[in-house]
PDB file of C-alpha atoms in Angstrom:
ATOM      1  CA  ASP T  34      50.869 137.323 121.524  1.00  0.00           C
ATOM      2  CA  GLN T  35      54.256 135.650 121.744  1.00  0.00           C
ATOM      3  CA  GLN T  36      54.023 132.162 123.220  1.00  0.00           C
ATOM      4  CA  VAL T  37      57.793 131.664 123.425  1.00  0.00           C
ATOM      5  CA  LYS T  38      59.955 134.495 124.692  1.00  0.00           C
ATOM      6  CA  GLN T  39      63.689 135.003 124.783  1.00  0.00           C
ATOM      7  CA  ASN T  40      64.139 138.279 126.582  1.00  0.00           C
ATOM      8  CA  SER T  41      67.885 138.618 126.105  1.00  0.00           C
ATOM      9  CA  PRO T  42      68.749 139.551 122.521  1.00  0.00           C
ATOM     10  CA  SER T  43      72.453 139.028 123.135  1.00  0.00           C
ATOM     11  CA  LEU T  44      74.932 137.473 125.561  1.00  0.00           C
ATOM     12  CA  SER T  45      78.729 137.644 125.763  1.00  0.00           C
ATOM     13  CA  VAL T  46      80.723 135.004 127.595  1.00  0.00           C
ATOM     14  CA  GLN T  47      84.413 134.300 127.955  1.00  0.00           C
ATOM     15  CA  GLU T  48      85.798 131.115 126.493  1.00  0.00           C
ATOM     16  CA  GLY T  49      85.789 128.303 129.024  1.00  0.00           C
ATOM     17  CA  ARG T  50      83.015 129.799 131.156  1.00  0.00           C
ATOM     18  CA  ILE T  51      79.373 128.764 131.289  1.00  0.00           C
ATOM     19  CA  SER T  52      76.790 130.222 128.891  1.00  0.00           C
ATOM     20  CA  ILE T  53      73.211 130.300 130.145  1.00  0.00           C
ATOM     21  CA  LEU T  54      70.452 131.099 127.680  1.00  0.00           C
ATOM     22  CA  ASN T  55      66.945 131.589 128.998  1.00  0.00           C
ATOM     23  CA  CYS T  56      63.499 131.060 127.552  1.00  0.00           C
ATOM     24  CA  ASP T  57      59.979 131.590 128.915  1.00  0.00           C
ATOM     25  CA  TYR T  58      56.697 130.312 127.523  1.00  0.00           C
ATOM     26  CA  THR T  59      53.031 130.941 128.113  1.00  0.00           C
ATOM     27  CA  ASN T  60      51.285 127.884 126.642  1.00  0.00           C
ATOM     28  CA  SER T  61      50.990 125.141 129.264  1.00  0.00           C
ATOM     29  CA  MET T  62      49.979 122.667 126.516  1.00  0.00           C
ATOM     30  CA  PHE T  63      53.472 122.569 125.032  1.00  0.00           C
ATOM     31  CA  ASP T  64      54.812 119.004 125.116  1.00  0.00           C
ATOM     32  CA  TYR T  65      58.354 119.417 123.852  1.00  0.00           C
ATOM     33  CA  PHE T  66      60.921 122.148 124.061  1.00  0.00           C
ATOM     34  CA  LEU T  67      63.879 122.419 121.728  1.00  0.00           C
ATOM     35  CA  TRP T  68      66.963 124.518 121.233  1.00  0.00           C
ATOM     36  CA  TYR T  69      68.356 125.377 117.829  1.00  0.00           C
ATOM     37  CA  LYS T  70      71.599 127.039 116.823  1.00  0.00           C
ATOM     38  CA  LYS T  71      71.821 129.216 113.727  1.00  0.00           C
ATOM     39  CA  TYR T  72      74.833 130.523 111.896  1.00  0.00           C
ATOM     40  CA  PRO T  73      74.450 133.256 109.262  1.00  0.00           C
ATOM     41  CA  ALA T  74      73.483 131.935 105.811  1.00  0.00           C
ATOM     42  CA  GLU T  75      72.510 128.542 107.253  1.00  0.00           C
ATOM     43  CA  GLY T  76      69.285 126.976 108.438  1.00  0.00           C
ATOM     44  CA  PRO T  77      68.739 126.325 112.152  1.00  0.00           C
ATOM     45  CA  THR T  78      70.506 123.225 113.482  1.00  0.00           C
ATOM     46  CA  PHE T  79      68.831 121.126 116.148  1.00  0.00           C
ATOM     47  CA  LEU T  80      70.826 121.018 119.401  1.00  0.00           C
ATOM     48  CA  ILE T  81      68.878 119.414 122.193  1.00  0.00           C
ATOM     49  CA  SER T  82      65.299 118.852 123.300  1.00  0.00           C
ATOM     50  CA  ILE T  83      63.390 118.043 126.454  1.00  0.00           C
ATOM     51  CA  SER T  84      60.008 116.495 127.029  1.00  0.00           C
ATOM     52  CA  SER T  85      57.578 118.247 129.341  1.00  0.00           C
ATOM     53  CA  ILE T  86      57.677 115.233 131.685  1.00  0.00           C
ATOM     54  CA  LYS T  87      61.376 115.769 132.422  1.00  0.00           C
ATOM     55  CA  ASP T  88      63.268 118.553 134.143  1.00  0.00           C
ATOM     56  CA  LYS T  89      66.751 117.993 132.749  1.00  0.00           C
ATOM     57  CA  ASN T  90      68.375 116.612 129.624  1.00  0.00           C
ATOM     58  CA  GLU T  91      72.106 116.522 129.030  1.00  0.00           C
ATOM     59  CA  ASP T  92      74.112 115.957 125.851  1.00  0.00           C
ATOM     60  CA  GLY T  93      77.832 116.563 126.114  1.00  0.00           C
ATOM     61  CA  ARG T  94      78.479 120.239 126.828  1.00  0.00           C
ATOM     62  CA  PHE T  95      74.794 121.100 126.473  1.00  0.00           C
ATOM     63  CA  THR T  96      72.206 120.751 129.224  1.00  0.00           C
ATOM     64  CA  VAL T  97      68.619 121.929 129.111  1.00  0.00           C
ATOM     65  CA  PHE T  98      66.656 122.530 132.306  1.00  0.00           C
ATOM     66  CA  LEU T  99      62.875 122.798 132.407  1.00  0.00           C
ATOM     67  CA  ASN T 100      60.883 124.404 135.224  1.00  0.00           C
ATOM     68  CA  LYS T 101      57.244 123.762 134.363  1.00  0.00           C
ATOM     69  CA  SER T 102      55.799 125.629 137.321  1.00  0.00           C
ATOM     70  CA  ALA T 103      57.665 128.756 136.242  1.00  0.00           C
ATOM     71  CA  LYS T 104      57.154 128.048 132.515  1.00  0.00           C
ATOM     72  CA  HIS T 105      60.861 128.561 132.067  1.00  0.00           C
ATOM     73  CA  LEU T 106      63.680 126.670 130.431  1.00  0.00           C
ATOM     74  CA  SER T 107      67.355 127.323 130.072  1.00  0.00           C
ATOM     75  CA  LEU T 108      70.231 126.025 127.987  1.00  0.00           C
ATOM     76  CA  HIS T 109      73.611 125.678 129.666  1.00  0.00           C
ATOM     77  CA  ILE T 110      76.763 125.374 127.601  1.00  0.00           C
ATOM     78  CA  VAL T 111      79.885 124.474 129.503  1.00  0.00           C
ATOM     79  CA  PRO T 112      82.654 125.041 128.753  1.00  0.00           C
ATOM     80  CA  SER T 113      81.814 127.670 126.130  1.00  0.00           C
ATOM     81  CA  GLN T 114      83.920 127.681 122.976  1.00  0.00           C
ATOM     82  CA  PRO T 115      84.373 130.350 120.280  1.00  0.00           C
ATOM     83  CA  GLY T 116      82.630 128.032 117.792  1.00  0.00           C
ATOM     84  CA  ASP T 117      79.502 128.269 119.921  1.00  0.00           C
ATOM     85  CA  SER T 118      79.069 131.888 118.809  1.00  0.00           C
ATOM     86  CA  ALA T 119      75.745 131.899 116.956  1.00  0.00           C
ATOM     87  CA  VAL T 120      72.092 132.796 117.412  1.00  0.00           C
ATOM     88  CA  TYR T 121      70.233 130.345 119.658  1.00  0.00           C
ATOM     89  CA  PHE T 122      66.503 129.843 119.253  1.00  0.00           C
ATOM     90  CA  CYS T 123      64.204 128.332 121.822  1.00  0.00           C
ATOM     91  CA  ALA T 124      61.219 126.486 120.324  1.00  0.00           C
ATOM     92  CA  ALA T 125      58.224 124.563 121.599  1.00  0.00           C
ATOM     93  CA  ARG T 126      55.474 122.381 120.230  1.00  0.00           C
ATOM     94  CA  ASN T 127      52.314 120.597 121.258  1.00  0.00           C
ATOM     95  CA  SER T 128      52.028 116.825 121.014  1.00  0.00           C
ATOM     96  CA  GLY T 129      51.562 115.256 117.588  1.00  0.00           C
ATOM     97  CA  ASN T 130      53.074 116.557 114.380  1.00  0.00           C
ATOM     98  CA  THR T 131      52.425 120.190 115.110  1.00  0.00           C
ATOM     99  CA  PRO T 132      54.762 122.952 113.929  1.00  0.00           C
ATOM    100  CA  LEU T 133      57.320 124.571 116.185  1.00  0.00           C
ATOM    101  CA  VAL T 134      56.778 127.964 117.777  1.00  0.00           C
ATOM    102  CA  PHE T 135      60.007 129.949 118.071  1.00  0.00           C
ATOM    103  CA  GLY T 136      61.369 132.647 120.313  1.00  0.00           C
ATOM    104  CA  LYS T 137      63.178 135.643 118.827  1.00  0.00           C
ATOM    105  CA  GLY T 138      66.614 134.226 119.506  1.00  0.00           C
ATOM    106  CA  THR T 139      69.641 135.169 121.595  1.00  0.00           C
ATOM    107  CA  ARG T 140      72.937 136.017 119.928  1.00  0.00           C
ATOM    108  CA  LEU T 141      75.756 134.351 121.883  1.00  0.00           C
ATOM    109  CA  SER T 142      79.289 135.653 121.507  1.00  0.00           C
ATOM    110  CA  VAL T 143      82.046 133.582 123.069  1.00  0.00           C
ATOM    111  CA  ILE T 144      85.167 135.662 123.456  1.00  0.00           C
ATOM    112  CA  ALA T 145      88.560 134.002 123.356  1.00  0.00           C
TER     113      ALA T 145
ATOM    114  CA  SER X 218      68.128 112.844 110.188  1.00  0.00           C
ATOM    115  CA  ALA X 219      66.712 113.741 106.785  1.00  0.00           C
ATOM    116  CA  VAL X 220      68.922 115.643 104.357  1.00  0.00           C
ATOM    117  CA  ILE X 221      67.090 118.697 103.049  1.00  0.00           C
ATOM    118  CA  SER X 222      68.087 120.512  99.892  1.00  0.00           C
ATOM    119  CA  GLN X 223      66.590 123.943  99.382  1.00  0.00           C
ATOM    120  CA  LYS X 224      66.963 125.957  96.178  1.00  0.00           C
ATOM    121  CA  PRO X 225      67.844 128.662  95.407  1.00  0.00           C
ATOM    122  CA  SER X 226      70.046 129.586  98.351  1.00  0.00           C
ATOM    123  CA  ARG X 227      69.647 133.275  97.562  1.00  0.00           C
ATOM    124  CA  ASP X 228      68.117 135.547  94.955  1.00  0.00           C
ATOM    125  CA  ILE X 229      67.618 139.197  94.185  1.00  0.00           C
ATOM    126  CA  CYS X 230      64.279 139.868  92.497  1.00  0.00           C
ATOM    127  CA  GLN X 231      62.438 142.800  91.008  1.00  0.00           C
ATOM    128  CA  ARG X 232      59.260 143.932  92.692  1.00  0.00           C
ATOM    129  CA  GLY X 233      56.117 142.593  91.084  1.00  0.00           C
ATOM    130  CA  THR X 234      57.733 139.319  90.033  1.00  0.00           C
ATOM    131  CA  SER X 235      57.396 135.862  91.620  1.00  0.00           C
ATOM    132  CA  LEU X 236      59.947 133.374  92.916  1.00  0.00           C
ATOM    133  CA  THR X 237      59.472 129.654  93.492  1.00  0.00           C
ATOM    134  CA  ILE X 238      61.553 127.985  96.187  1.00  0.00           C
ATOM    135  CA  GLN X 239      62.065 124.233  96.101  1.00  0.00           C
ATOM    136  CA  CYS X 240      62.556 121.863  99.030  1.00  0.00           C
ATOM    137  CA  GLN X 241      63.736 118.311  98.334  1.00  0.00           C
ATOM    138  CA  VAL X 242      64.160 115.720 101.095  1.00  0.00           C
ATOM    139  CA  ASP X 243      66.151 112.512 100.731  1.00  0.00           C
ATOM    140  CA  SER X 244      63.508 110.429 102.514  1.00  0.00           C
ATOM    141  CA  GLN X 245      59.757 110.379 102.956  1.00  0.00           C
ATOM    142  CA  VAL X 246      58.740 112.676 105.781  1.00  0.00           C
ATOM    143  CA  THR X 247      55.554 113.037 107.719  1.00  0.00           C
ATOM    144  CA  MET X 248      55.264 116.794 107.790  1.00  0.00           C
ATOM    145  CA  MET X 249      56.695 119.707 105.822  1.00  0.00           C
ATOM    146  CA  PHE X 250      56.464 123.328 106.906  1.00  0.00           C
ATOM    147  CA  TRP X 251      57.477 126.674 105.465  1.00  0.00           C
ATOM    148  CA  TYR X 252      58.818 129.439 107.705  1.00  0.00           C
ATOM    149  CA  ARG X 253      59.895 133.020 107.160  1.00  0.00           C
ATOM    150  CA  GLN X 254      62.543 134.892 109.111  1.00  0.00           C
ATOM    151  CA  GLN X 255      62.458 138.629 108.583  1.00  0.00           C
ATOM    152  CA  PRO X 256      65.596 140.601 109.486  1.00  0.00           C
ATOM    153  CA  GLY X 257      66.224 140.501 113.221  1.00  0.00           C
ATOM    154  CA  GLN X 258      63.053 138.546 113.877  1.00  0.00           C
ATOM    155  CA  SER X 259      62.048 135.062 114.890  1.00  0.00           C
ATOM    156  CA  LEU X 260      61.021 132.244 112.581  1.00  0.00           C
ATOM    157  CA  THR X 261      57.355 132.653 111.682  1.00  0.00           C
ATOM    158  CA  LEU X 262      55.326 129.762 110.320  1.00  0.00           C
ATOM    159  CA  ILE X 263      53.780 130.509 106.916  1.00  0.00           C
ATOM    160  CA  ALA X 264      51.982 127.224 106.311  1.00  0.00           C
ATOM    161  CA  THR X 265      51.942 123.461 106.648  1.00  0.00           C
ATOM    162  CA  ALA X 266      52.411 121.759 103.283  1.00  0.00           C
ATOM    163  CA  ASN X 267      49.938 118.885 103.023  1.00  0.00           C
ATOM    164  CA  GLN X 268      50.649 116.051 100.609  1.00  0.00           C
ATOM    165  CA  GLY X 269      48.034 115.864  97.898  1.00  0.00           C
ATOM    166  CA  SER X 270      45.842 118.660  99.266  1.00  0.00           C
ATOM    167  CA  GLU X 271      45.832 122.393  99.880  1.00  0.00           C
ATOM    168  CA  ALA X 272      48.308 123.808 102.376  1.00  0.00           C
ATOM    169  CA  THR X 273      47.142 125.010 105.783  1.00  0.00           C
ATOM    170  CA  TYR X 274      48.017 128.686 106.184  1.00  0.00           C
ATOM    171  CA  GLU X 275      48.685 130.598 109.381  1.00  0.00           C
ATOM    172  CA  SER X 276      46.973 133.851 110.225  1.00  0.00           C
ATOM    173  CA  GLY X 277      48.342 136.652 108.074  1.00  0.00           C
ATOM    174  CA  PHE X 278      49.384 134.416 105.174  1.00  0.00           C
ATOM    175  CA  VAL X 279      47.182 133.648 102.160  1.00  0.00           C
ATOM    176  CA  ILE X 280      47.337 131.191  99.308  1.00  0.00           C
ATOM    177  CA  ASP X 281      47.272 133.867  96.598  1.00  0.00           C
ATOM    178  CA  LYS X 282      50.460 135.410  97.959  1.00  0.00           C
ATOM    179  CA  PHE X 283      52.245 132.199  99.010  1.00  0.00           C
ATOM    180  CA  PRO X 284      50.991 129.272  96.906  1.00  0.00           C
ATOM    181  CA  ILE X 285      52.454 125.967  98.089  1.00  0.00           C
ATOM    182  CA  SER X 286      52.612 122.588  96.413  1.00  0.00           C
ATOM    183  CA  ARG X 287      53.469 119.194  97.883  1.00  0.00           C
ATOM    184  CA  PRO X 288      52.996 116.560  95.189  1.00  0.00           C
ATOM    185  CA  ASN X 289      54.630 113.758  97.202  1.00  0.00           C
ATOM    186  CA  LEU X 290      56.240 112.936 100.557  1.00  0.00           C
ATOM    187  CA  THR X 291      59.711 114.215  99.602  1.00  0.00           C
ATOM    188  CA  PHE X 292      59.149 117.489  97.736  1.00  0.00           C
ATOM    189  CA  SER X 293      57.460 120.851  98.221  1.00  0.00           C
ATOM    190  CA  THR X 294      57.565 124.310  96.660  1.00  0.00           C
ATOM    191  CA  LEU X 295      56.739 127.740  98.026  1.00  0.00           C
ATOM    192  CA  THR X 296      56.072 130.618  95.632  1.00  0.00           C
ATOM    193  CA  VAL X 297      56.347 134.217  96.758  1.00  0.00           C
ATOM    194  CA  SER X 298      54.028 136.079  94.385  1.00  0.00           C
ATOM    195  CA  ASN X 299      53.906 139.710  93.273  1.00  0.00           C
ATOM    196  CA  MET X 300      56.871 140.521  95.447  1.00  0.00           C
ATOM    197  CA  SER X 301      57.478 143.780  97.273  1.00  0.00           C
ATOM    198  CA  PRO X 302      60.506 144.876  99.339  1.00  0.00           C
ATOM    199  CA  GLU X 303      58.622 143.807 102.486  1.00  0.00           C
ATOM    200  CA  ASP X 304      58.955 140.199 101.291  1.00  0.00           C
ATOM    201  CA  SER X 305      62.726 140.388 101.693  1.00  0.00           C
ATOM    202  CA  SER X 306      63.388 137.606 104.196  1.00  0.00           C
ATOM    203  CA  ILE X 307      64.929 134.221 104.678  1.00  0.00           C
ATOM    204  CA  TYR X 308      62.490 131.467 103.720  1.00  0.00           C
ATOM    205  CA  LEU X 309      63.016 128.061 105.342  1.00  0.00           C
ATOM    206  CA  CYS X 310      61.688 124.612 104.643  1.00  0.00           C
ATOM    207  CA  SER X 311      61.314 122.337 107.672  1.00  0.00           C
ATOM    208  CA  VAL X 312      60.476 118.635 107.975  1.00  0.00           C
ATOM    209  CA  VAL X 313      59.443 116.221 110.694  1.00  0.00           C
ATOM    210  CA  GLU X 314      60.140 112.489 110.383  1.00  0.00           C
ATOM    211  CA  GLY X 315      57.710 110.008 111.844  1.00  0.00           C
ATOM    212  CA  PHE X 316      56.712 110.909 115.370  1.00  0.00           C
ATOM    213  CA  SER X 317      60.008 112.536 116.264  1.00  0.00           C
ATOM    214  CA  PRO X 318      59.663 115.788 118.225  1.00  0.00           C
ATOM    215  CA  GLU X 319      62.562 117.375 116.352  1.00  0.00           C
ATOM    216  CA  ALA X 320      62.139 119.348 113.168  1.00  0.00           C
ATOM    217  CA  PHE X 321      64.979 119.731 110.682  1.00  0.00           C
ATOM    218  CA  PHE X 322      65.616 122.655 108.391  1.00  0.00           C
ATOM    219  CA  GLY X 323      66.963 123.353 104.959  1.00  0.00           C
ATOM    220  CA  GLN X 324      69.722 125.929 104.599  1.00  0.00           C
ATOM    221  CA  GLY X 325      67.201 128.628 103.733  1.00  0.00           C
ATOM    222  CA  THR X 326      66.620 130.962 100.797  1.00  0.00           C
ATOM    223  CA  ARG X 327      67.701 134.559 101.306  1.00  0.00           C
ATOM    224  CA  LEU X 328      65.391 136.694  99.198  1.00  0.00           C
ATOM    225  CA  THR X 329      66.009 140.364  98.481  1.00  0.00           C
ATOM    226  CA  VAL X 330      63.337 142.309  96.594  1.00  0.00           C
ATOM    227  CA  VAL X 331      64.439 145.550  94.940  1.00  0.00           C
TER     228      VAL X 331
END
């Protein structure tokens, strides 16, 4: 039973346009949601997070939106750049020092 | 954020042998975890490495196959024992500092079993 789902395995976007990556979850006890970026041959790099008590968090070109009633979150990247091409993982955790639960990832390709 | 050094970065091993992966952190961290990423799949938690006591394993993972040590707050090892080709994966060490919600990762160990 997958608690965190990323239903789009891949996404292609033109440079300069907006990239929207989606994530759904089933566990209403999750307290934090995080996005990670992963290049080949590297470990995941933390991008941005959001607490369950908020609905939006912004950091530069990256914005995460949380819709608790729909159990859905999304990552917006604008403007998209070729260097953003990577696999993006959605992750969630309960409160306390609990481990992260990951989605399967979405491969983003930003085309120049 | 903590700087995590994971060794080796990659290895090719014969089936039936064992490999020990090391994770060294430059600061004391609250929690250390080991994950596996099989080809095309998500990151799956193997176990939580507990300092000074036995690791806590997730369903489907056992200590005999994946023994873990954590002798102090900055270091942990994961051993993949009696390897088979199905163990070919990327193995990742992850740490959490204090009460921060973020977890940070080492660069991973790409293991190929032939």
